[in-house]
XYZ file of C-alpha atoms in Angstrom:
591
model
C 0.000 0.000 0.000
C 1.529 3.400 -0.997
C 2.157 5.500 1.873
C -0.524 7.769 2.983
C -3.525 5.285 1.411
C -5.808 4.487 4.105
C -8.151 2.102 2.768
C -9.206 -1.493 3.067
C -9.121 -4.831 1.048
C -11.940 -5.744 -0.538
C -14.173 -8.870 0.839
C -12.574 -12.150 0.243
C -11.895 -13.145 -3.007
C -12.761 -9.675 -4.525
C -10.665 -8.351 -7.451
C -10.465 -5.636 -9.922
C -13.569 -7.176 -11.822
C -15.518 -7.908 -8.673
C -18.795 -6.194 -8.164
C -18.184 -3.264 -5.357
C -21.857 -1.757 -5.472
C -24.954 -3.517 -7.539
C -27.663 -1.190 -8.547
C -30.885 -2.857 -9.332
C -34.081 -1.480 -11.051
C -33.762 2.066 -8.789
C -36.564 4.372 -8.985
C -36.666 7.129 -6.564
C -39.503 10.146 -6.741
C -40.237 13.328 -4.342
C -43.577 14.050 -4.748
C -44.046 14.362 -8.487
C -40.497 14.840 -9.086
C -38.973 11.470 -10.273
C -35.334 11.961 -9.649
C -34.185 8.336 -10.534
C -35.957 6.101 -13.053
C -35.090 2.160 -13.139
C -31.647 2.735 -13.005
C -29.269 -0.219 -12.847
C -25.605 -0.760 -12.959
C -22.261 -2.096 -11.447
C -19.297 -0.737 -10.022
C -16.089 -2.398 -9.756
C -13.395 -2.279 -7.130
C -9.683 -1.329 -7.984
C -11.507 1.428 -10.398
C -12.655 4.860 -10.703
C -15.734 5.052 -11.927
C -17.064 9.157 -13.089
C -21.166 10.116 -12.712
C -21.589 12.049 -14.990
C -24.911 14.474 -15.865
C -26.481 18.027 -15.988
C -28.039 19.788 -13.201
C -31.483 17.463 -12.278
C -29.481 14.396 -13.697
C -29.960 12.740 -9.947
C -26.518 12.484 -8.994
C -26.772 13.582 -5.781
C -29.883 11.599 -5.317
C -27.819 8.268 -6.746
C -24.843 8.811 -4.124
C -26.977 9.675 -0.950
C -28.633 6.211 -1.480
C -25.650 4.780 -1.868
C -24.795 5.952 1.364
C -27.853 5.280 2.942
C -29.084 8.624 3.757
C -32.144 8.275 1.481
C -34.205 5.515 0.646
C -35.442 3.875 -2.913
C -39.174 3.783 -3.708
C -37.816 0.621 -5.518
C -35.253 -1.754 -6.628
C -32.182 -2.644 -4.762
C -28.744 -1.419 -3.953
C -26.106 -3.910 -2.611
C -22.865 -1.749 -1.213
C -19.292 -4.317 -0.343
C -22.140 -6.703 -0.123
C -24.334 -4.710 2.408
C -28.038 -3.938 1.188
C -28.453 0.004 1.498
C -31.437 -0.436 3.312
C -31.279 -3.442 5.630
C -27.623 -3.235 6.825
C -27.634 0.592 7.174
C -24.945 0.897 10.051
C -22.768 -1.393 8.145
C -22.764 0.718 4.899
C -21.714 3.542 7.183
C -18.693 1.494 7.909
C -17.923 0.102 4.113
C -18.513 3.277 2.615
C -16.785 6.743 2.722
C -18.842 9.839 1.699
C -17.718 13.346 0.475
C -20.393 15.441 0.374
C -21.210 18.246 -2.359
C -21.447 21.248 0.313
C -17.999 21.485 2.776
C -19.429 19.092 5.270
C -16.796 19.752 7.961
C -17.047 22.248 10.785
C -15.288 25.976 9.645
C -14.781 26.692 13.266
C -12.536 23.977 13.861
C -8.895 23.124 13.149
C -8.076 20.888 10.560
C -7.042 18.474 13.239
C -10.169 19.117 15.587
C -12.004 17.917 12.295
C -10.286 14.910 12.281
C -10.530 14.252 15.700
C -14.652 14.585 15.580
C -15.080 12.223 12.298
C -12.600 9.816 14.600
C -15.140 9.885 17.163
C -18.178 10.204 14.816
C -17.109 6.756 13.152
C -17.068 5.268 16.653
C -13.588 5.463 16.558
C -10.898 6.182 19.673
C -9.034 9.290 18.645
C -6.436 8.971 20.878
C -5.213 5.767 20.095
C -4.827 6.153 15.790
C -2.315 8.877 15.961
C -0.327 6.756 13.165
C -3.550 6.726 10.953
C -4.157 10.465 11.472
C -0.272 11.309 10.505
C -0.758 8.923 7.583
C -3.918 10.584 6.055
C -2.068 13.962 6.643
C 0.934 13.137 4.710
C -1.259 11.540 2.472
C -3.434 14.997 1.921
C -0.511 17.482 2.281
C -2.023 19.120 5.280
C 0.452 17.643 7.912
C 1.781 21.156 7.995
C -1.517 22.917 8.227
C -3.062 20.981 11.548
C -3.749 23.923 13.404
C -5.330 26.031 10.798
C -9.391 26.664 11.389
C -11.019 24.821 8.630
C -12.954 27.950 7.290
C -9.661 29.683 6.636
C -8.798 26.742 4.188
C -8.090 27.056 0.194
C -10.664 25.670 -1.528
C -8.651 22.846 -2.682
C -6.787 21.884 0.675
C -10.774 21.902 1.990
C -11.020 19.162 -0.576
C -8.156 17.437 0.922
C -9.552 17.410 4.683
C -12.754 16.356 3.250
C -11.326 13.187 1.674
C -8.792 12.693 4.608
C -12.237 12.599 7.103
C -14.117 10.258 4.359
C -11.117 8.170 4.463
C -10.989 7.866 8.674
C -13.079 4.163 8.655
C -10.502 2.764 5.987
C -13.679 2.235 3.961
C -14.070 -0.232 0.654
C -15.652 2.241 -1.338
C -15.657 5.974 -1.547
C -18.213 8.700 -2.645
C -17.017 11.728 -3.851
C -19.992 14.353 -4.738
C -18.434 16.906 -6.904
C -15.070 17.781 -5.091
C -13.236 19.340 -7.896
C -15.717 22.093 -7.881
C -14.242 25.337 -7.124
C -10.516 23.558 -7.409
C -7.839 25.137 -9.101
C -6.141 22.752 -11.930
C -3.128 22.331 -9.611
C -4.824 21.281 -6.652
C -7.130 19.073 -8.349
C -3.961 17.087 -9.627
C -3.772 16.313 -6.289
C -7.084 15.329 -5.842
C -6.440 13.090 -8.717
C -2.868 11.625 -7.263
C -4.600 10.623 -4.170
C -7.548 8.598 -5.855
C -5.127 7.261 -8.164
C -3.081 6.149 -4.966
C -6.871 4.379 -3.817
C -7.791 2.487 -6.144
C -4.167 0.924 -6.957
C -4.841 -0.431 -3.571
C -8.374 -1.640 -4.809
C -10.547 0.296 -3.257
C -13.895 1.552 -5.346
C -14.023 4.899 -5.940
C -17.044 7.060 -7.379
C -16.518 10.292 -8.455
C -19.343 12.698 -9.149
C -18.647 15.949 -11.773
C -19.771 18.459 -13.973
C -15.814 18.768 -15.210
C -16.247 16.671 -18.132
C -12.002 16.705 -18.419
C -12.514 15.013 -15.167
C -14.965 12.598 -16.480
C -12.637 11.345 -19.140
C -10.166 10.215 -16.865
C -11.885 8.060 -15.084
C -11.863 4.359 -16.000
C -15.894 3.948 -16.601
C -18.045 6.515 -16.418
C -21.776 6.310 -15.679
C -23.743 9.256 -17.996
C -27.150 10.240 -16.444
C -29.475 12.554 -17.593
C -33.278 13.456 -15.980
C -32.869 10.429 -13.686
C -32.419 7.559 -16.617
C -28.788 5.756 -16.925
C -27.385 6.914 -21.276
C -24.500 5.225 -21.193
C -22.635 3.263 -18.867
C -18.531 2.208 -20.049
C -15.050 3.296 -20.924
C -15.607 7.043 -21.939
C -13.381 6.519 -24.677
C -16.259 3.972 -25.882
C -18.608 6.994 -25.979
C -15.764 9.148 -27.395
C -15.440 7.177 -30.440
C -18.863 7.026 -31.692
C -17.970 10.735 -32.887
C -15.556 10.181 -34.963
C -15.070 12.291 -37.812
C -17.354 15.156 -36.815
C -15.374 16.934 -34.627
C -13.338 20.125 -36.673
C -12.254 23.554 -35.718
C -11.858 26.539 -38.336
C -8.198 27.689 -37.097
C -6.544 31.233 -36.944
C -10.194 33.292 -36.440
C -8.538 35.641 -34.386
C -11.048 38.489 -33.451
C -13.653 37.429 -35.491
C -14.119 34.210 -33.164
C -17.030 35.405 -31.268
C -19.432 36.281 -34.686
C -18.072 33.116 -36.305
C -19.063 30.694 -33.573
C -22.196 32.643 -32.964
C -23.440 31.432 -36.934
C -21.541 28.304 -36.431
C -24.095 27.717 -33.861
C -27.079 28.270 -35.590
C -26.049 25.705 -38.348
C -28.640 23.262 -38.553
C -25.648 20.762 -38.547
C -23.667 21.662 -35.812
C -24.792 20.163 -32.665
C -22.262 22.029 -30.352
C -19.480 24.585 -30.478
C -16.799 26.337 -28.352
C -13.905 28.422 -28.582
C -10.433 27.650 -28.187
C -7.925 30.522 -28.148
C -7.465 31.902 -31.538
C -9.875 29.311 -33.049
C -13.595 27.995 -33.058
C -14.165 23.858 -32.829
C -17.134 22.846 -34.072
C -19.195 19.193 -33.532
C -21.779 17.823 -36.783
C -24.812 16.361 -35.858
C -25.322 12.712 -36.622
C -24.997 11.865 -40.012
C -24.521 15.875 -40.931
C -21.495 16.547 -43.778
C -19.570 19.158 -43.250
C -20.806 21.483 -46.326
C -22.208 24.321 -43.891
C -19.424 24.092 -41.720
C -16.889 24.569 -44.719
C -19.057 27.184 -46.696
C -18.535 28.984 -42.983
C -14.959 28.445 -43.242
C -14.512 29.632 -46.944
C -16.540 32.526 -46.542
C -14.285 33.744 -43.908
C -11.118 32.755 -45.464
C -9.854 30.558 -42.802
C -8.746 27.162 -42.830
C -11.100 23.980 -41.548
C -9.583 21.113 -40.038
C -10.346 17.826 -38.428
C -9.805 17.290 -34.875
C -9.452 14.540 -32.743
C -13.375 13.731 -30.618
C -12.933 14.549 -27.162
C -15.472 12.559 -24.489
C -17.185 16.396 -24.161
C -17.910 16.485 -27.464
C -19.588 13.034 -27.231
C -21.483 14.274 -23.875
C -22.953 17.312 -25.636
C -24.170 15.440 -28.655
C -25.821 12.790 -26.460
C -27.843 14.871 -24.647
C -29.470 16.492 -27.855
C -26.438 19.233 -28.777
C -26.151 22.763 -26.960
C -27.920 26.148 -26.806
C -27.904 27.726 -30.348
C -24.973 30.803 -30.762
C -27.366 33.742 -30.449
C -28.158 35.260 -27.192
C -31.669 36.820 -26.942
C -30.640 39.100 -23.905
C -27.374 40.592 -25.644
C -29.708 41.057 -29.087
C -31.719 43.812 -27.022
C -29.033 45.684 -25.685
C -28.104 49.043 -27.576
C -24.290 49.110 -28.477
C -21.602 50.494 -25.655
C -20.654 53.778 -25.782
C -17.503 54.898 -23.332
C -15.993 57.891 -23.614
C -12.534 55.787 -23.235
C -11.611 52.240 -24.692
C -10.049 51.160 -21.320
C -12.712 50.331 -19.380
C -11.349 49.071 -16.493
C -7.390 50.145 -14.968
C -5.825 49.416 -11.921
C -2.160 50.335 -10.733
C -0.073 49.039 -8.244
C -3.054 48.032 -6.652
C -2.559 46.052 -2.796
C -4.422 44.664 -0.121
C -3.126 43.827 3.281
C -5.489 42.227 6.329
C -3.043 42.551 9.285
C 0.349 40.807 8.644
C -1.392 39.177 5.173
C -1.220 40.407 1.814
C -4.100 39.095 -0.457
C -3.444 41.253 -3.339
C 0.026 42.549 -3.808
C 1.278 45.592 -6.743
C -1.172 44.239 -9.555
C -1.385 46.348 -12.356
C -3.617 45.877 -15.839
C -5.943 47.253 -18.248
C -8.532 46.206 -19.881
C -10.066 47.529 -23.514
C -14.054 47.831 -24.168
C -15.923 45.072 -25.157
C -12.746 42.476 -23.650
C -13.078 39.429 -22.023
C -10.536 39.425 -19.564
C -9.264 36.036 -17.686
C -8.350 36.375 -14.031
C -6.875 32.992 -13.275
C -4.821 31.477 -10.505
C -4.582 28.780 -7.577
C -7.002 28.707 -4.896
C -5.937 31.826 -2.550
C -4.136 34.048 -5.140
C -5.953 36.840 -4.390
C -8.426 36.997 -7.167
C -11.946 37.678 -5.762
C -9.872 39.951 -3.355
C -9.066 41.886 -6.580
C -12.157 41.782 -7.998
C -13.936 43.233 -4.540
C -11.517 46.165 -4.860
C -11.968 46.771 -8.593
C -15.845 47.056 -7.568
C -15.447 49.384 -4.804
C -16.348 46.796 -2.457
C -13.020 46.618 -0.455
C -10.302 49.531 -0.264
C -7.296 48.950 -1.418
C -4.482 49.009 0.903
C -1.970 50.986 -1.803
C -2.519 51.480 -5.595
C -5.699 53.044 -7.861
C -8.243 51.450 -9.916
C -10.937 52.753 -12.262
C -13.629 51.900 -13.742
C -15.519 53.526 -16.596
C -13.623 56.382 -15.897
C -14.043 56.754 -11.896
C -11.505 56.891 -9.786
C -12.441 53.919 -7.057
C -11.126 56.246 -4.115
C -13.190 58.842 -4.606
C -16.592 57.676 -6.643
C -17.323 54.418 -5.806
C -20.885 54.951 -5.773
C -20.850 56.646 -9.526
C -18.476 53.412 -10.157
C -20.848 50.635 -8.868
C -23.494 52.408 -11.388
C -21.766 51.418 -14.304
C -21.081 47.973 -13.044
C -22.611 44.717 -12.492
C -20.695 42.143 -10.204
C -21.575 38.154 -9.655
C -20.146 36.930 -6.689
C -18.113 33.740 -6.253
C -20.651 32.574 -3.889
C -24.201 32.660 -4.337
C -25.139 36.238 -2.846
C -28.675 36.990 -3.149
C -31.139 36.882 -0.376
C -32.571 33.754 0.789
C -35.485 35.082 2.604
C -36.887 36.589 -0.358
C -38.332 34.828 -3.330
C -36.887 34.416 -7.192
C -39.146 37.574 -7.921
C -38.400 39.394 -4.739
C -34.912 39.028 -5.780
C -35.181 40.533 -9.065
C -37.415 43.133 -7.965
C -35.091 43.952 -5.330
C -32.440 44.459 -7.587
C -34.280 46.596 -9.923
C -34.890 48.844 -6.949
C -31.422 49.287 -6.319
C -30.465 50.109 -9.273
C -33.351 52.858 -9.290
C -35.378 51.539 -11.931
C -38.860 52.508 -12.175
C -42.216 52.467 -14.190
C -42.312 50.958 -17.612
C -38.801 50.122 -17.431
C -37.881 48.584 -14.203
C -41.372 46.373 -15.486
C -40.075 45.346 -18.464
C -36.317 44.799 -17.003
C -37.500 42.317 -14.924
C -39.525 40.077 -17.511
C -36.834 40.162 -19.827
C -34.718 38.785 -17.379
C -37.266 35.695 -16.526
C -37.610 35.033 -20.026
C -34.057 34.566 -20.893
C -32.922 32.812 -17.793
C -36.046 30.893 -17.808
C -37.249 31.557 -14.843
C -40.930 31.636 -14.703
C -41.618 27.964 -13.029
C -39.502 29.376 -9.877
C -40.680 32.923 -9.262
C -42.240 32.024 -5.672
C -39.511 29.704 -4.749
C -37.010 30.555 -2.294
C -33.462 30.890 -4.174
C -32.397 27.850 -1.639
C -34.332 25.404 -2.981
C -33.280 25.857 -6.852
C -31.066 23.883 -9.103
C -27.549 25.106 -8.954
C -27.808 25.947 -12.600
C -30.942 28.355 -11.593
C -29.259 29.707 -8.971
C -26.173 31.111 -11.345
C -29.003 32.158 -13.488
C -30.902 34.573 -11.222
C -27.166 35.517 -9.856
C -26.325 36.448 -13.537
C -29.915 38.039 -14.295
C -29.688 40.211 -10.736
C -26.547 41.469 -12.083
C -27.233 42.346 -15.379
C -30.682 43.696 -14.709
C -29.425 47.836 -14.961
C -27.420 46.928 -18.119
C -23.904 47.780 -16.990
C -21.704 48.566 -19.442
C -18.614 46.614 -17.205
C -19.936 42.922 -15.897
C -17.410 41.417 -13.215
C -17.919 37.559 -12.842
C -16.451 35.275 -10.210
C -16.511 31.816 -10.780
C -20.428 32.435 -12.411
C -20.217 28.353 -13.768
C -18.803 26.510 -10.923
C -20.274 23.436 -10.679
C -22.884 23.831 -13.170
C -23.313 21.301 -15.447
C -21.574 21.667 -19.608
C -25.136 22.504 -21.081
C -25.815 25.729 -18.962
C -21.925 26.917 -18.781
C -22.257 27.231 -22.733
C -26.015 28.677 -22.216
C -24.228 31.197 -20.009
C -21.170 31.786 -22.499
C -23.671 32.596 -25.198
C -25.121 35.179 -23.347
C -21.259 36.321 -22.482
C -19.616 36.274 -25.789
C -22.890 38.305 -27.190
C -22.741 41.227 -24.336
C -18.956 41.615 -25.597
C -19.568 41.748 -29.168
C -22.391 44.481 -28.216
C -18.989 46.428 -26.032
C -20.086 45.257 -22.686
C -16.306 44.938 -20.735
C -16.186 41.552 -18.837
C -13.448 40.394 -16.256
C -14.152 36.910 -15.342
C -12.102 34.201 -13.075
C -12.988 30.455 -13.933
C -11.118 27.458 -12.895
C -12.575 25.571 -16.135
C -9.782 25.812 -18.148
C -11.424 25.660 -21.401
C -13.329 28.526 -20.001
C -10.208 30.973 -20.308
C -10.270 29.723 -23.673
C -12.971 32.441 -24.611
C -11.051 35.094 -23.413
C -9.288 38.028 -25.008
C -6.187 37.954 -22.439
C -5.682 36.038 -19.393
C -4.165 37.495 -16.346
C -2.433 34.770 -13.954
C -2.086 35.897 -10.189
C -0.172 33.116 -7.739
C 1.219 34.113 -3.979
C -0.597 37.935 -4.608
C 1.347 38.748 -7.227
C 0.803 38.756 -10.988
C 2.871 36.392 -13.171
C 1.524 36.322 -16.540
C -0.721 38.406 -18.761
C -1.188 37.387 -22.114
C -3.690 36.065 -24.840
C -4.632 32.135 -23.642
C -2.511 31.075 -27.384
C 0.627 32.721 -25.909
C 0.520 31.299 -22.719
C -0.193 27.671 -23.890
C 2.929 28.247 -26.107
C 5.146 29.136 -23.226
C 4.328 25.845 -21.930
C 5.364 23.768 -25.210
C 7.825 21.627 -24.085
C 9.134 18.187 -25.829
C 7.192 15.689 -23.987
C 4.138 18.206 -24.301
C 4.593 19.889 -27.956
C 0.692 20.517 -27.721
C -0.366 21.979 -24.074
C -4.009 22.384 -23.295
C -4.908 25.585 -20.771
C -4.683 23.229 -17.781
C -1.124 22.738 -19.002
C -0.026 26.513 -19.077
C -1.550 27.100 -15.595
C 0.276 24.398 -13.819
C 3.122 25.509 -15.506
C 3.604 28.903 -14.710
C 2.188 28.734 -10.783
C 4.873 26.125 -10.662
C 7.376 28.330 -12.332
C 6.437 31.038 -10.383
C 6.549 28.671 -7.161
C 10.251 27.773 -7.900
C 11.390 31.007 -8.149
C 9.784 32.173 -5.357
C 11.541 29.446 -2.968
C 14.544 30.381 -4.603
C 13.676 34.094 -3.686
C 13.344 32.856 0.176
């Protein structure tokens, strides 16, 4: 067993092939709401095996059975031979859970965590002082034991999750979702550590919306409104694309308008940008006429490209949202007296002894989308809060539209609409309190502030959900009235943080539609994403590790810098572990 791995064999006379979990016939229903529909399956120890859906798939649903905490309204589940239902304190033994929302207590030190789940699993905490120095070394927090859980990275809360999930040594683990809000590097970690699992044979089950996750795992179970679409290798699924996967190369600026008609092919069943170029999928048994009458009518080159398991996703679930955005359509072009929108110099923030932000310094041009990137901690929400007059910098200026951020912040806020990392809108209210509320803030009134907020529950289709608290709605509805809140006075500068984390493929290209349209019209947009193929649609990307700014350049550029001989092709995920490693090296050097 590698060091660190704290698992346990699997029953007697188990291998890779043997059955870990049996799923038989499941149907599970809330009231009218049939979350899981005769679903059956197997999962194997000694592998990983990806869920895989959009928001409402019943993914959640699938893994809280599986762990006992709800109960089918039929069929059977069988757990390391347990029955979910009958044998419900041993599943709580054979299984380890990772829930979707941090499920560990903020207030606490990463070892007073540890310590509870130890007790919690009916375990003596005091005697397994080797198991608790093994799962730190095994998690990388062995130096971080005293730190209060809520002051945790987002990725090294991963970590303590998975080291408590781990504490029982169990046969097979659940992991809801934990490379959302993960930076690439510390999701490689994540991955080493499962890796390091099921060598040892333990089952592992990892639920995502990452689909680059999804196509590293060994099998990969593909759900969709409750029903089981594919179950197998996600190369299997992969392959049944094959030859209808191109991009049109070198578009340059004219990326945004091209994938916007490229969408509204009647052949083209999905489509996303990548740096300086557009890729494209066909629909089944589409030829590629429309695609290359696209192509020759902007005089740039069309090429085949390898299928990736995304592209397979997408087209399984019926293609994505067409390339025109209704809500960008009605907005009147941007007029600024100024092409840089938004400036900052020098700009710092210190709390106490810490410094968040430290001399960053960029502009950005009307109508840009502008990448703020870096690990978990870098200091980029604590940039974006200043560049929205919602912290004070330390040292340094910003402006926005023109206002000075030390002087007008209210004249700045205006002009600006800002989506914060984590879901900020007010949970006592309803969907249409919320947008009413936000109209009123924004001092709209009459006619307008009337027809403001119906616009924005017809594009983010929200009608169904208007007397629902914002609680109780699918993530991917949530980000919606988040979005629509923000965008509701029309700002001419839109500041996103993290709007798509955790939201399933389907509604992050909904939302980029909408995104890539509000530039094209000159809305300004500085966004920070840790879906790498998300900084893809971006102008320029500017990469922030330790506080400090390291890179700033278009996402082509940066891939380039990371070309090396063993990787003469890097993807996005490539050039960011690359440079906050870089930058890592030379700042131990430095010290």
């Amino acid at each position: 067993m590698p060091t660190g791995t704290a698992t346990t064999a699997a029953p007697e006379g188990a291998n890779d092939q043997a059955a870990a979990v049996v799923i038989e016939g499941v149907d599970k229903h809330f009231g009218s709401v049939q979350a899981l529909r005769g679903l059956s399956a197997r999962i194997h120890y000694g592998r990983l095996t990806g869920l895989v859906g959009p928001d409402g798939a019943g993914k959640t649903t699938l893994m809280r059975i599986l762990t006992g905490l709800l109960v089918p309204n039929a069929g059977r589940v069988t757990l390391a031979g347990f029955d979910v239902v009958k044998d419900n304190d041993a599943i709580h033994v054979a299984s380890g859970y990772m829930p979707q929302r941090f499920g560990l207590y903020e207030d606490l030190s990463v070892m007073e965590n540890m310590r509870l789940y130890a007790r919690l699993r009916g375990m003596d905490a005091d005697r397994n002082a080797d198991l608790f120095a093994e799962l730190l070394d095994f998690t990388r927090l062995g130096p971080f034991t005293t730190r209060l859980a809520g002051k945790l990275s987002g990725g090294m809360k991963q970590k303590l999750g998975l080291a408590c999930a781990l504490m029982a040594r169990p046969r097979v683990l659940l992991l809801d979702e934990p490379g959302v809000g993960v930076d690439p590097v510390s999701r490689q970690d994540l991955w080493r550590m499962v890796q390091a699992l099921t060598d040892e044979g333990m089952a592992v089950v990892w639920s995502t919306a990452y689909l680059d996750e999804a196509e590293r795992c060994e099998s990969v179970l593909l759900m969709n409104a409750g029903r089981l679409l594919f179950d197998g290798p996600p190369q299997a699924l992969t392959a049944q694309l094959e030859g209808r996967s191109f991009r049109l190369e070198d578009v340059g600026t004219r990326r945004r308008a091209l994938l916007t008609e490229a969408l509204d092919l009647p052949s083209v069943s999905d489509g996303v940008i990548q740096g300086a170029g557009v890729r494209v999928v066909l629909r089944k048994s589409a030829g590629a006429e429309q695609v290359q009458a696209l192509a020759d009518q902007a005089a740039v080159h069309l090429a085949p490209v390898p299928a990736r398991f995304e592209d397979a996703f997408i087209d399984l679930l019926g293609g994505g949202p067409g390339g025109t955005s209704t809500l960008a359509e009605r907005l009147p072009p941007v007029e600024l007296g100024s092409d840089i929108a938004v400036s900052c110099r020098n700009l710092t923030k210190r709390f106490g002894d810490f410094t968040a932000t430290d001399n960053v310094s960029f502009e950005v041009r009307k109508g840009e989308i502008f990448g703020l990137l870096g690990p978990n901690g870098a200091g980029k929400s604590t940039t974006f809060k200043m560049l929205c007059g919602l912290l004070e910098p330390t040292e340094g200026e910003a402006h926005v539209v023109g206002h000075d951020l030390r002087h007008a912040t209210g004249a700045a806020k205006s002009r600006l609409g800002y989506m914060a990392q984590k879901f900020s809108l007010y949970g006592l209210l309803s969907v249409r309190q919320n947008l009413e509320f936000s109209a009123g803030v924004y001092q709209l009134e009459g006619n307008t502030r009337h027809d403001r907020i119906e616009e924005m529950i017809e594009t983010f289709d929200l009608r169904d959900w208007l007397s629902a608290a914002p609680d109780s709605l699918p993530l991917g509805h949530k980000q919606r009235l988040a979005l629509a809140c923000a965008l509701m006075h029309r700002p001419p500068v839109l500041f996103l943080d993290e709007p798509t984390s955790g939201v399933d493929p389907i509604t992050r290209r909904e939302f980029w539609t909408h995104i890539n349209g509000l530039a094209r019209k000159g809305v300004t947009i500085m966004v920070t994403t840790h879906f790498m193929d998300e900084a893809e649609y971006c102008d320029r990307v500017a990469m922030l590790s330790r506080a400090r700014l390291i890179a700033l350049d278009t996402p082509d550029a940066l891939k380039r810098a990371a070309t090396r001989a063993e990787r003469p092709d890097p993807t996005m995920e490539d050039a960011f572990i690359h440079l906050v490693q870089s930058a890592d090296r030379e700042f131990e050097t430095s010290t």
